[in-house]
JSON list of C-alpha atoms in Angstrom, two decimals:
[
{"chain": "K", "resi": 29, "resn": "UNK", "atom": "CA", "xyz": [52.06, 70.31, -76.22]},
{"chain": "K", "resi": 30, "resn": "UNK", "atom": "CA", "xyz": [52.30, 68.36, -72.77]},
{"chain": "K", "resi": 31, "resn": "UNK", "atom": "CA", "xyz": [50.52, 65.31, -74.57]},
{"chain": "K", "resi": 32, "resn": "UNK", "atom": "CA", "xyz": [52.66, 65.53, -77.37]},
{"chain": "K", "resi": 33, "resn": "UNK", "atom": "CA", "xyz": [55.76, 65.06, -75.13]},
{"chain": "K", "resi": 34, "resn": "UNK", "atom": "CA", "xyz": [54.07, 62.61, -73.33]},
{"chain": "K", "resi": 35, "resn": "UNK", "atom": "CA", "xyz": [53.22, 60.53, -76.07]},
{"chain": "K", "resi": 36, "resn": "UNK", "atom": "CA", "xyz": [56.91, 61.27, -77.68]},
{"chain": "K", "resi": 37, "resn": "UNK", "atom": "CA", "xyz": [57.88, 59.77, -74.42]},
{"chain": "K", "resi": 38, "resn": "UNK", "atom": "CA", "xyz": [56.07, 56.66, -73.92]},
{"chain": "K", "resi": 39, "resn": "UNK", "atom": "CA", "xyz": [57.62, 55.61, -77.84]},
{"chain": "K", "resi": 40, "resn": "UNK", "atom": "CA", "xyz": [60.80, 56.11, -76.89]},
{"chain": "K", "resi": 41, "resn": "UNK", "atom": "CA", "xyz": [60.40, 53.92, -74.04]},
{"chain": "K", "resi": 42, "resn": "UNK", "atom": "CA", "xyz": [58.06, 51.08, -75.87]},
{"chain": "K", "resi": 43, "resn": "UNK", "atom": "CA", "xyz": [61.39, 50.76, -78.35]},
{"chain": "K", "resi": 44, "resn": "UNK", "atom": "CA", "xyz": [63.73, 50.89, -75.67]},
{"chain": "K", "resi": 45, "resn": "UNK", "atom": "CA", "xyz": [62.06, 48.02, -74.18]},
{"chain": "K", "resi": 46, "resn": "UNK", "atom": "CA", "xyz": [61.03, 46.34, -77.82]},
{"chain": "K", "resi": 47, "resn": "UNK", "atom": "CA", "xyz": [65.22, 46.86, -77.95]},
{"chain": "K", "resi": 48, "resn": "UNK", "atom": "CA", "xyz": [65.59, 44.59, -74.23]},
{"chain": "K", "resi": 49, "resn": "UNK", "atom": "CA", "xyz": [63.30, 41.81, -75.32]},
{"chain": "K", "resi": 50, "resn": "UNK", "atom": "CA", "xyz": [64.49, 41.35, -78.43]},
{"chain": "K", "resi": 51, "resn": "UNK", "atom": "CA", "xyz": [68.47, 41.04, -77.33]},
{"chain": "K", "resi": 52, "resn": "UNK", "atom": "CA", "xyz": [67.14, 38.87, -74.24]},
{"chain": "K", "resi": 53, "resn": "UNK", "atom": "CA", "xyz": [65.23, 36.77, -76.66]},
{"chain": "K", "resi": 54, "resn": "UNK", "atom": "CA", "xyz": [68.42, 36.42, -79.11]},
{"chain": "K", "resi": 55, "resn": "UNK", "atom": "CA", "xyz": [70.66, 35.55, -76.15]},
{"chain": "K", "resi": 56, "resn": "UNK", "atom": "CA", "xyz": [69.62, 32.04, -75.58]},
{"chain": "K", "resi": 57, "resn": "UNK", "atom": "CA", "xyz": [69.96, 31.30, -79.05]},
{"chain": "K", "resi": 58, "resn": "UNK", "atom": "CA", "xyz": [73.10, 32.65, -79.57]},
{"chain": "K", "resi": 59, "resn": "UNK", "atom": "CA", "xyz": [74.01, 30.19, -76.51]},
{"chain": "K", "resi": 60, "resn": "UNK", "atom": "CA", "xyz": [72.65, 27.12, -78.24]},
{"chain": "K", "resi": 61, "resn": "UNK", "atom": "CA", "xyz": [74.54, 27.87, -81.25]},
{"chain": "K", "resi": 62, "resn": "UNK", "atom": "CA", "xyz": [77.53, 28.24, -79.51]},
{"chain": "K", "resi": 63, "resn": "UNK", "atom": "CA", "xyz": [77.04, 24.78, -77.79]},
{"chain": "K", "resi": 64, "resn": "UNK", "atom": "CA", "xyz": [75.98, 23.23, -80.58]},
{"chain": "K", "resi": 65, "resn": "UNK", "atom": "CA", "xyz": [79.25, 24.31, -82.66]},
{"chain": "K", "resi": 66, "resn": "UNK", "atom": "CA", "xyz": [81.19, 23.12, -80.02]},
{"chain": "K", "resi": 67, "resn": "UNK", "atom": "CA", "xyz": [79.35, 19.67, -79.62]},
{"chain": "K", "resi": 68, "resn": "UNK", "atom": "CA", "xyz": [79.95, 19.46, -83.49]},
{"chain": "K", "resi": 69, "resn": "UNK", "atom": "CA", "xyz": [83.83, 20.22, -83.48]},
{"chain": "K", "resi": 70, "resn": "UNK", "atom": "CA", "xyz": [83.73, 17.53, -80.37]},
{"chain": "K", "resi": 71, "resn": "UNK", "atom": "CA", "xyz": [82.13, 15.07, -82.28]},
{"chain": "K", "resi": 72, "resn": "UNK", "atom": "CA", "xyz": [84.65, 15.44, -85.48]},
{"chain": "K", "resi": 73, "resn": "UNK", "atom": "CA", "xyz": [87.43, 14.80, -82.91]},
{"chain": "K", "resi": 74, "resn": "UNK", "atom": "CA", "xyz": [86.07, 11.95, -81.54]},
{"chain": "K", "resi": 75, "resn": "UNK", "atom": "CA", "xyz": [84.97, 10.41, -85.32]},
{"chain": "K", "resi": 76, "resn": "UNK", "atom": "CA", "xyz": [88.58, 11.31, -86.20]},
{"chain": "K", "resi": 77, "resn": "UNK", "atom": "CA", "xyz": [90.51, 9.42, -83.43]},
{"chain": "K", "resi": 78, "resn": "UNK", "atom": "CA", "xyz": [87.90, 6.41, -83.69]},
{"chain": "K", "resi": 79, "resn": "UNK", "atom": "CA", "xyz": [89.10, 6.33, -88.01]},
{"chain": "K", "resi": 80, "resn": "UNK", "atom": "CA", "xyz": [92.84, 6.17, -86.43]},
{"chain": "K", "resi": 81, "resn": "UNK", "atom": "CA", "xyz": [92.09, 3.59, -84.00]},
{"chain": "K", "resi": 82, "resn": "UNK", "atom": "CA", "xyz": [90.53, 1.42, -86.82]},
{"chain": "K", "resi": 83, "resn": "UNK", "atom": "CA", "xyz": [93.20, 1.77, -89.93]},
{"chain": "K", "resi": 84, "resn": "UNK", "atom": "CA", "xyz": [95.81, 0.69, -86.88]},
{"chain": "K", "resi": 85, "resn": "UNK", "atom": "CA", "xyz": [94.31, -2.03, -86.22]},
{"chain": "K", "resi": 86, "resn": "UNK", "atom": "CA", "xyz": [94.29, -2.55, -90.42]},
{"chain": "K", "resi": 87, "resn": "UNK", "atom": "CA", "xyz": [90.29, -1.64, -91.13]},
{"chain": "K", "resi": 88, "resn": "UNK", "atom": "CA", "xyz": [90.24, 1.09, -94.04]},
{"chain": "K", "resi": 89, "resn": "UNK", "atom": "CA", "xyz": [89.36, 1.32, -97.68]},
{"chain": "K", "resi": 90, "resn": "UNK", "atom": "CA", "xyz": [91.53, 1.21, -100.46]},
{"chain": "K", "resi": 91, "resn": "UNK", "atom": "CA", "xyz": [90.94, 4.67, -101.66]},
{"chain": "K", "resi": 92, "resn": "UNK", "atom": "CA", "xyz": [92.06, 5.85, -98.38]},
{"chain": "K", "resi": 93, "resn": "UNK", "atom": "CA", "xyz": [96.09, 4.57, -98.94]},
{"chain": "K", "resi": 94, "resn": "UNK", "atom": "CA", "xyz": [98.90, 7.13, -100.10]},
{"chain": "K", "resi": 95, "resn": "UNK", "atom": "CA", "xyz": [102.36, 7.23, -101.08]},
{"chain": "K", "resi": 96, "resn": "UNK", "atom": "CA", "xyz": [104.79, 8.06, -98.62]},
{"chain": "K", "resi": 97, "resn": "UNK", "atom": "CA", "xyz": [108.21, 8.97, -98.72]},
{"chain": "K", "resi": 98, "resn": "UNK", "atom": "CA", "xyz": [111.42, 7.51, -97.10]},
{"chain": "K", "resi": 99, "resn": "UNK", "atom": "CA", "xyz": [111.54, 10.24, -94.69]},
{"chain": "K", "resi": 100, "resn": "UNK", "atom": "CA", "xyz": [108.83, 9.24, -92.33]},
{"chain": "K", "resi": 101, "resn": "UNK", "atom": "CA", "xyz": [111.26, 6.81, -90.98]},
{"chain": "K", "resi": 102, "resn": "UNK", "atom": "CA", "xyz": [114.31, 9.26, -90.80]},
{"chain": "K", "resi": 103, "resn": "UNK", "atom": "CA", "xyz": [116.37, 8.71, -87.87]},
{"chain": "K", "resi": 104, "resn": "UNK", "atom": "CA", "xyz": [118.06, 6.34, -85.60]},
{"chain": "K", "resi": 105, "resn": "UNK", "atom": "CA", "xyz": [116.32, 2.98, -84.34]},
{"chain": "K", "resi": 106, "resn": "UNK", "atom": "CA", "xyz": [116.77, 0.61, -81.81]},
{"chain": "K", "resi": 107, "resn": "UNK", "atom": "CA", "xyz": [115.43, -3.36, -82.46]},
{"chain": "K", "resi": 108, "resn": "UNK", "atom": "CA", "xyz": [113.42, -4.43, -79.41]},
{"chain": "K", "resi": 109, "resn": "UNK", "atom": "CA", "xyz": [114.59, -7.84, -79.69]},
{"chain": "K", "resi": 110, "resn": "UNK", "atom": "CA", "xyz": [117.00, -7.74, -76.95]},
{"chain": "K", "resi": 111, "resn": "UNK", "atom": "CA", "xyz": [114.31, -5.97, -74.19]},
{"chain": "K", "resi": 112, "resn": "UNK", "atom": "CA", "xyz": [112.52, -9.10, -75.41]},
{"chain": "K", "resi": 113, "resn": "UNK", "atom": "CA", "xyz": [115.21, -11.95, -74.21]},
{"chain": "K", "resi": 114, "resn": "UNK", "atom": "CA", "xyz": [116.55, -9.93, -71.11]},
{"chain": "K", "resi": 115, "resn": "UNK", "atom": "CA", "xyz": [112.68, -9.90, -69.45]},
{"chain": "K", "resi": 116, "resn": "UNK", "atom": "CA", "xyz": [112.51, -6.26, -69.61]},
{"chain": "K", "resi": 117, "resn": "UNK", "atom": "CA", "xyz": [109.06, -6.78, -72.18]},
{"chain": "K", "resi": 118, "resn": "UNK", "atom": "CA", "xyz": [107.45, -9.03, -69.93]},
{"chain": "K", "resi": 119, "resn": "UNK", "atom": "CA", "xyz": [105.02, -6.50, -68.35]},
{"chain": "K", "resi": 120, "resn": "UNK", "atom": "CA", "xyz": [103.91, -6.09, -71.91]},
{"chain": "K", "resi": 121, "resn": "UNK", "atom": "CA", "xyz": [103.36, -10.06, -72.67]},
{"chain": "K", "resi": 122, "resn": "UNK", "atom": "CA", "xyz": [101.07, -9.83, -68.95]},
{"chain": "K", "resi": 123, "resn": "UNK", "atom": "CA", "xyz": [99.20, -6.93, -70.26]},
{"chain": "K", "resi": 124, "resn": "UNK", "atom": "CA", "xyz": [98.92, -8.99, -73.45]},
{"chain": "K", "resi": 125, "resn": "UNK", "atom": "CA", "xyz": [97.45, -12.19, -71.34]},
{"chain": "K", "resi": 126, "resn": "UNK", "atom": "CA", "xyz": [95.23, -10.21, -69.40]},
{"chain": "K", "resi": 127, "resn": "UNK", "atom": "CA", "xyz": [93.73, -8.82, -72.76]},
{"chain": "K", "resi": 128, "resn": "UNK", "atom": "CA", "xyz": [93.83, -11.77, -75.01]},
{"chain": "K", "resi": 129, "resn": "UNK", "atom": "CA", "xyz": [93.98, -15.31, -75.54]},
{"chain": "K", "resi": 130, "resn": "UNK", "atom": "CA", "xyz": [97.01, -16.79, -74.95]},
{"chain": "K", "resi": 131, "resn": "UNK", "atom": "CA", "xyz": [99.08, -16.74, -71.66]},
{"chain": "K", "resi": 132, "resn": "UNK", "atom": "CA", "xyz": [102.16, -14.49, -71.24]},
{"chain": "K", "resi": 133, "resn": "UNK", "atom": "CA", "xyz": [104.24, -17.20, -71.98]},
{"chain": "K", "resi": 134, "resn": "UNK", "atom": "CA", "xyz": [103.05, -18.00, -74.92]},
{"chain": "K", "resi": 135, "resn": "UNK", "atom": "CA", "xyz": [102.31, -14.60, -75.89]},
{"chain": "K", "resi": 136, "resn": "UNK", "atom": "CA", "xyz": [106.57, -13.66, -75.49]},
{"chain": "K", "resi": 137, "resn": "UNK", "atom": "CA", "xyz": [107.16, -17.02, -77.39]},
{"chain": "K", "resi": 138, "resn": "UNK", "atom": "CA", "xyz": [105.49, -15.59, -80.34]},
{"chain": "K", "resi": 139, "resn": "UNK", "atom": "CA", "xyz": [107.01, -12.51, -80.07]},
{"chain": "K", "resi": 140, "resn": "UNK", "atom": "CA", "xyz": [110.53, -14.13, -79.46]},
{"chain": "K", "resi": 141, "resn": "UNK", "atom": "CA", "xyz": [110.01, -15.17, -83.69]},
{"chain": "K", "resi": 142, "resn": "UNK", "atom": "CA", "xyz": [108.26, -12.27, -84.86]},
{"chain": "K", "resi": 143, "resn": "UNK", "atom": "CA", "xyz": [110.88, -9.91, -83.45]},
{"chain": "K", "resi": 144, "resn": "UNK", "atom": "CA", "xyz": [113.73, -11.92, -83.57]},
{"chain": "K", "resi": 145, "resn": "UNK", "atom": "CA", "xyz": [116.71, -10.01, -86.11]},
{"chain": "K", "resi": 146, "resn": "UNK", "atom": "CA", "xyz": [120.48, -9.36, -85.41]},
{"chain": "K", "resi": 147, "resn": "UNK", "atom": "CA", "xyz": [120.32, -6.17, -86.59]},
{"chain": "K", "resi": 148, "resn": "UNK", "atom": "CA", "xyz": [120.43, -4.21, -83.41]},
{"chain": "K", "resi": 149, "resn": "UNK", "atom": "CA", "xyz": [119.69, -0.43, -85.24]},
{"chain": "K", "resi": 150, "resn": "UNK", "atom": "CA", "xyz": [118.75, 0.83, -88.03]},
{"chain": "K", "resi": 151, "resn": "UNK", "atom": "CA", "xyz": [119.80, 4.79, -89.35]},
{"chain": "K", "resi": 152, "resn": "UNK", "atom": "CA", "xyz": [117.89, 6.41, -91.97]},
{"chain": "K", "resi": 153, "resn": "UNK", "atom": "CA", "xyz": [118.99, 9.99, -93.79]},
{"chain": "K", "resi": 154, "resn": "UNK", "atom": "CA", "xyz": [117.74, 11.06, -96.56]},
{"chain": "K", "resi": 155, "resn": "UNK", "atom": "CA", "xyz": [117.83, 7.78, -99.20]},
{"chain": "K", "resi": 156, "resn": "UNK", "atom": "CA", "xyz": [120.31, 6.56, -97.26]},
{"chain": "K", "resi": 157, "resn": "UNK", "atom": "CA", "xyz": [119.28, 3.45, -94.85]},
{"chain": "K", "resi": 158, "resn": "UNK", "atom": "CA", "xyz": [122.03, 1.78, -92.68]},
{"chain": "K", "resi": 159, "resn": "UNK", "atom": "CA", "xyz": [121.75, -1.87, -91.00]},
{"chain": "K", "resi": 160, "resn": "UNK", "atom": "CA", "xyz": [124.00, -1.90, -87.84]},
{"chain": "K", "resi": 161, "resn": "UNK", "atom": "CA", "xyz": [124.85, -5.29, -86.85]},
{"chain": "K", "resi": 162, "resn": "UNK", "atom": "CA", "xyz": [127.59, -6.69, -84.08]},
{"chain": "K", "resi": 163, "resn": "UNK", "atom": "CA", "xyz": [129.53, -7.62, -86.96]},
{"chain": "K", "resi": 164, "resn": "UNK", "atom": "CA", "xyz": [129.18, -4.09, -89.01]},
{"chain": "K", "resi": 165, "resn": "UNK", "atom": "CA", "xyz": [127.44, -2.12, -91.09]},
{"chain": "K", "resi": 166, "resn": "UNK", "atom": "CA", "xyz": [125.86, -2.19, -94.32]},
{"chain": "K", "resi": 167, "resn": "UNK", "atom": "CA", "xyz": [123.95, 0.53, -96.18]},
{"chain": "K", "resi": 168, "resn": "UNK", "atom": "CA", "xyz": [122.40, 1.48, -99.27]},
{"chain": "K", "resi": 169, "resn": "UNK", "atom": "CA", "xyz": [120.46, 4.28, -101.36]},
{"chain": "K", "resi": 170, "resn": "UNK", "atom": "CA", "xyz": [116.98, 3.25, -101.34]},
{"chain": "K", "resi": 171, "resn": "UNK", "atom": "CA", "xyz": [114.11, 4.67, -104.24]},
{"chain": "K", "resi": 172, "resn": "UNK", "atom": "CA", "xyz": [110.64, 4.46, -103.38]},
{"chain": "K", "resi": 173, "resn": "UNK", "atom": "CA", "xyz": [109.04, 1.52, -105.13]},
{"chain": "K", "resi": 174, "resn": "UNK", "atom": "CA", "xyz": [104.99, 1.42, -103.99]},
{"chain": "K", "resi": 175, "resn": "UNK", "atom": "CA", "xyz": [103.08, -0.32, -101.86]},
{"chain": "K", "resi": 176, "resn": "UNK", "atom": "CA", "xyz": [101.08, -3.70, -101.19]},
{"chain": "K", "resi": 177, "resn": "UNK", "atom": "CA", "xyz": [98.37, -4.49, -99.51]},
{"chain": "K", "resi": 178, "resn": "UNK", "atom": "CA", "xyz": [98.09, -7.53, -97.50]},
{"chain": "K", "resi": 179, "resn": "UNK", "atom": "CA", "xyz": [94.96, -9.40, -95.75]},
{"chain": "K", "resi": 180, "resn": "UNK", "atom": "CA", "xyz": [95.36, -11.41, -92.95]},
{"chain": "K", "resi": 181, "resn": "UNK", "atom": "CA", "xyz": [93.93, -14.33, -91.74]},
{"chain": "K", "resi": 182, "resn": "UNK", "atom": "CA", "xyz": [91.02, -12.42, -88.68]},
{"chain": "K", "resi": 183, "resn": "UNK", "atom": "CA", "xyz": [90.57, -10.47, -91.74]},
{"chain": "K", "resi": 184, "resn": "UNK", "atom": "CA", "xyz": [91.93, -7.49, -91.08]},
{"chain": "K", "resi": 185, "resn": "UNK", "atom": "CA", "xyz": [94.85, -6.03, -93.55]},
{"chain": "K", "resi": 186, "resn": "UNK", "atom": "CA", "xyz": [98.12, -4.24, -93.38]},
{"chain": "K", "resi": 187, "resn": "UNK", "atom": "CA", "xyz": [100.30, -2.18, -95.95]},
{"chain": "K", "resi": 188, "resn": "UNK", "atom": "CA", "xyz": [103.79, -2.83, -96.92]},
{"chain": "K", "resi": 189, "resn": "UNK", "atom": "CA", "xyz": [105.28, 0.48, -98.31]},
{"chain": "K", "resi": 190, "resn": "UNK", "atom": "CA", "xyz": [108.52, -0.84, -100.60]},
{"chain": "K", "resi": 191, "resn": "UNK", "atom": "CA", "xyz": [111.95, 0.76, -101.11]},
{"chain": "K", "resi": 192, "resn": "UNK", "atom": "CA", "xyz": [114.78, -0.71, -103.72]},
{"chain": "K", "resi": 193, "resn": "UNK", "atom": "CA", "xyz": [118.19, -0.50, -103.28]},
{"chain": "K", "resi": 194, "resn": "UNK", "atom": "CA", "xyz": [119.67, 2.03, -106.00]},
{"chain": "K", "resi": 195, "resn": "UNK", "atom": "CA", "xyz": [123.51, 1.65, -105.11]},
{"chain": "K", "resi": 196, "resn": "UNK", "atom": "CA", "xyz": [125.37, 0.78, -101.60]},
{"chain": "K", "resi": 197, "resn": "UNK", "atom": "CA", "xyz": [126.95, -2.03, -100.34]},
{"chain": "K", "resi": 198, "resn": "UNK", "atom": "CA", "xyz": [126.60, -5.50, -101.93]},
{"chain": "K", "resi": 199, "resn": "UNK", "atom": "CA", "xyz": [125.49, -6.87, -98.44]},
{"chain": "K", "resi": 200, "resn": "UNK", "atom": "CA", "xyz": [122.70, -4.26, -98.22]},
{"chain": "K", "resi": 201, "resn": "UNK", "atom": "CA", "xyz": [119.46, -5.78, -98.96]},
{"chain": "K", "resi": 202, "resn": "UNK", "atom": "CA", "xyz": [117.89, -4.97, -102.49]},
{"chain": "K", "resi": 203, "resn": "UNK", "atom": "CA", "xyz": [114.32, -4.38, -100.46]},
{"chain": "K", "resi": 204, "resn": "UNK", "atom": "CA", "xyz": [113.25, -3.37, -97.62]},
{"chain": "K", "resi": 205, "resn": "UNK", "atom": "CA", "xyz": [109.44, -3.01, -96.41]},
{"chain": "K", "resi": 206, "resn": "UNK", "atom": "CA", "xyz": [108.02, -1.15, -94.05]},
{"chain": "K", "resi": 207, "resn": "UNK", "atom": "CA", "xyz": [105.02, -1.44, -91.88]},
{"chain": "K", "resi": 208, "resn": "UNK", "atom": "CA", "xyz": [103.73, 1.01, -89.16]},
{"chain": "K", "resi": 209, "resn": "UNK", "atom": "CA", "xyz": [100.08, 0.60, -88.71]},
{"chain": "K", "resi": 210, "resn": "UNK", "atom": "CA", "xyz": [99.88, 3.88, -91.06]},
{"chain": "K", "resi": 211, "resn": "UNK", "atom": "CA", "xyz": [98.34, 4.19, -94.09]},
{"chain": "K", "resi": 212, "resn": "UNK", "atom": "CA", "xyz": [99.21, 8.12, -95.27]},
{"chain": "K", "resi": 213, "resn": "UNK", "atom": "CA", "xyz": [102.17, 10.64, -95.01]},
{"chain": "K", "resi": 214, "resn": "UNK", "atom": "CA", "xyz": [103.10, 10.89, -90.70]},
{"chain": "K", "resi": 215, "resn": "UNK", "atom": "CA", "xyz": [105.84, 10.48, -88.94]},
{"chain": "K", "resi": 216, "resn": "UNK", "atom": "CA", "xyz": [106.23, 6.72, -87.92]},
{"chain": "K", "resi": 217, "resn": "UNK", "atom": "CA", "xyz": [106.35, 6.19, -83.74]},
{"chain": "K", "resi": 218, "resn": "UNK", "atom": "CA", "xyz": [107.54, 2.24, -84.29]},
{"chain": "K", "resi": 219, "resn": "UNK", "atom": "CA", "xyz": [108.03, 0.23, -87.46]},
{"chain": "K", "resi": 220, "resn": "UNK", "atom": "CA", "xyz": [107.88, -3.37, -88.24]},
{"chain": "K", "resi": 221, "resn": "UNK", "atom": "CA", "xyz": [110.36, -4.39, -90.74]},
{"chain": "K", "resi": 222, "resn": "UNK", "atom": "CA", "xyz": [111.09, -6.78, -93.64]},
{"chain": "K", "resi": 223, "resn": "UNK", "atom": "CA", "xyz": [114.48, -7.02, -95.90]},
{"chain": "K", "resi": 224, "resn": "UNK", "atom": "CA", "xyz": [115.78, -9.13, -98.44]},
{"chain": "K", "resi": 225, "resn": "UNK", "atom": "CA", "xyz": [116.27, -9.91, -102.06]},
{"chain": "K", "resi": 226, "resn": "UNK", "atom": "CA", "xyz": [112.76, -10.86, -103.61]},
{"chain": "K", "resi": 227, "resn": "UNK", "atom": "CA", "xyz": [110.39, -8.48, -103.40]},
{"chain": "K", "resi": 228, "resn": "UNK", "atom": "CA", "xyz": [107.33, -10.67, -104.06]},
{"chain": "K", "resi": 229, "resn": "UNK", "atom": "CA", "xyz": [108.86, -13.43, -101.41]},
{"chain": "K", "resi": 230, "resn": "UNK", "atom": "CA", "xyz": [109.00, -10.71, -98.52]},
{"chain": "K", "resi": 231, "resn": "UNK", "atom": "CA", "xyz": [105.05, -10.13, -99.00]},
{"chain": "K", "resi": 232, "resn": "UNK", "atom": "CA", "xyz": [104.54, -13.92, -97.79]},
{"chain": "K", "resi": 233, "resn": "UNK", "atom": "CA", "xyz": [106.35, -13.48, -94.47]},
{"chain": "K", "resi": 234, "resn": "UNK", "atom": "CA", "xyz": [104.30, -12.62, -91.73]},
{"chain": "K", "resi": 235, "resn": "UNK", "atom": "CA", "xyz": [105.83, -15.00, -89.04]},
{"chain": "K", "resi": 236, "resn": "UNK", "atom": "CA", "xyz": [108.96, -12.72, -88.71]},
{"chain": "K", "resi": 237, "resn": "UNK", "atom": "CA", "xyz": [108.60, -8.58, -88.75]},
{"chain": "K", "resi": 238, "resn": "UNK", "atom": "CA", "xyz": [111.56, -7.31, -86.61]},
{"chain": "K", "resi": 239, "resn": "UNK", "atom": "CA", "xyz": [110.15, -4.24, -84.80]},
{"chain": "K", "resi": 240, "resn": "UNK", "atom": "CA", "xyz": [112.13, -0.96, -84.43]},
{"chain": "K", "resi": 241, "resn": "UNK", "atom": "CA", "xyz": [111.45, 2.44, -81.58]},
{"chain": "K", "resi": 242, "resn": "UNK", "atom": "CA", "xyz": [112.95, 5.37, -81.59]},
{"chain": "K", "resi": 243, "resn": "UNK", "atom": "CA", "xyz": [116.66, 4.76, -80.09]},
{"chain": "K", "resi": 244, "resn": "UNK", "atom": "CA", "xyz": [116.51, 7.84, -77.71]},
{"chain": "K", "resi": 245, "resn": "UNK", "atom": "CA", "xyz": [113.52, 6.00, -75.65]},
{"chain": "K", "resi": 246, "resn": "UNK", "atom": "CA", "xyz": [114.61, 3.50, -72.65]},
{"chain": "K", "resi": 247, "resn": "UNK", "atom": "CA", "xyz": [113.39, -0.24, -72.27]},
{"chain": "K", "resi": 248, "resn": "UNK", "atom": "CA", "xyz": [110.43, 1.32, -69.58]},
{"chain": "K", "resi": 249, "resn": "UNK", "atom": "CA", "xyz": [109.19, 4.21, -71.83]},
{"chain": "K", "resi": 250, "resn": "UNK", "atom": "CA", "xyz": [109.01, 0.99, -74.81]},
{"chain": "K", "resi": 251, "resn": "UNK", "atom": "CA", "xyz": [107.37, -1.10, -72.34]},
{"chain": "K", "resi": 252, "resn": "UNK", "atom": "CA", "xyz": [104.78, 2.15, -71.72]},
{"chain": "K", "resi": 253, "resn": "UNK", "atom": "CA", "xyz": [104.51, 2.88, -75.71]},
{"chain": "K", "resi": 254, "resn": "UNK", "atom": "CA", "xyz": [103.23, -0.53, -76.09]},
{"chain": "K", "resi": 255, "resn": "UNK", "atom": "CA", "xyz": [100.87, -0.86, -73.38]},
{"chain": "K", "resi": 256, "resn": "UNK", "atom": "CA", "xyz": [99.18, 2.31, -74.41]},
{"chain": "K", "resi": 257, "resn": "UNK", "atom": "CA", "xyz": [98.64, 0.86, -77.96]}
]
C-alpha cells in the first residue's frame, strides 16, 4: 500500500511540474506576441502619418479623392495677407530660406502675390459663405459642385473642391474653390482660396490663392502653424 502512495505521489508531482514547464515555456511566447502586436499597430501609425505627409504635399491616387461638404470650412477666418505686409510672417519666409531655394526676400515677394486679397475674413454657416471686406459684406448660398484635379509644374497635384452660388448678393462670387492640402472629409486647419465668375478660368490661376487660418489664432501661433508644416 506504501508503494502505491508513493507512486500516486511521485505522478502528482511529475504533472505538477509538466504544469510549471509548460506555462514557463508559453510565457516567452506570449511576450513576443505581445511585442510583436504592438510593433505592428506602431508601424500602421507610422505608414499612416507618412500617407498624410505625402497627399499634403499633393502625391496620391485618384481613387483615393472624396466629396466633401461645405462644412469642413465652417467658421470664421482671418486672411494672412496683412501678417504678411506688417513683417509679422517674416520668421516664416527665414525658415523658408533656410529650407529652400530662394532667399527670404524673395521667398515673402512671392508670397506678397499669392496671398495678396482685400478680403480680410471670410464666415461660413451652413451654405451660407460671407466675404468681409473694408468696404462691406457680401454673401451667398453656395451648393456643392465637385471637384478638379490639378498638376503642377514639380509634378506634384492639388484638388480644387467647387461650390456655386445658389442665391445671395449680386456681388457674391458665383464660385468659389477651395484648397487645403486635403483630399477626404476633415476639418480644414488653413485654406487657400479662389473666387470668381468662371469656373473653368479659376482652375488656371495658380499665381494668386489668398490663404485663410482660423480667426481665433494670433499672428505668432500662424507664424508657429506654418513652420510646423
Amino acid at each position: 500500500m506504501k508503494f502505491h502512495s508513493s507512486a500516486g505521489l511521485l505522478q502528482a508531482t511529475a504533472l505538477k511540474l509538466g504544469l510549471a514547464l509548460a506555462l514557463f515555456a508559453a510565457a516567452p511566447v506570449a511576450a513576443s506576441e505581445k511585442a510583436q502586436s504592438k510593433d505592428h499597430n506602431h508601424s500602421h501609425s507610422h505608414g499612416s502619418h507618412s500617407k498624410k505627409s505625402e497627399i499634403y504635399k499633393g502625391y496620391f491616387e485618384d481613387d483615393q479623392i472624396e466629396n466633401r461638404s461645405l462644412s469642413d470650412w465652417a467658421g470664421n477666418w482671418q486672411s494672412v495677407y496683412p501678417y504678411l505686409t506688417e513683417g509679422t510672417l517674416d520668421p516664416v519666409m527665414d525658415h523658408k530660406a533656410e529650407h529652400g531655394t530662394k532667399t527670404a526676400g524673395e521667398y515673402k515677394d512671392y508670397y506678397l502675390i499669392g496671398y495678396k486679397t482685400d478680403v480680410d475674413s471670410i464666415e461660413i454657416d451652413g451654405d451660407i459663405v460671407r466675404f468681409v471686406k473694408d468696404s462691406g459684406t457680401a454673401s451667398g448660398a453656395y451648393t456643392y459642385d465637385g471637384y478638379e484635379i490639378l498638376t503642377y509644374k514639380k509634378g506634384n497635384r492639388g484638388v480644387r473642391y467647387i461650390f456655386r452660388k445658389v442665391s445671395g448678393d449680386e456681388s457674391a462670387p458665383e464660385y468659389i474653390q477651395f484648397s487645403d492640402h486635403k483630399i477626404s472629409p476633415a476639418a480644414a486647419d488653413h485654406y487657400h482660396l479662389y473666387w470668381g465668375d468662371d469656373r473653368a478660368a479659376l482652375l488656371k490661376e495658380v499665381t494668386n490663392w489668398p490663404t485663410y487660418y482660423p480667426a481665433e489664432l494670433t499672428g505668432q501661433q500662424i507664424v508657429e502653424e506654418m513652420v510646423a508644416h
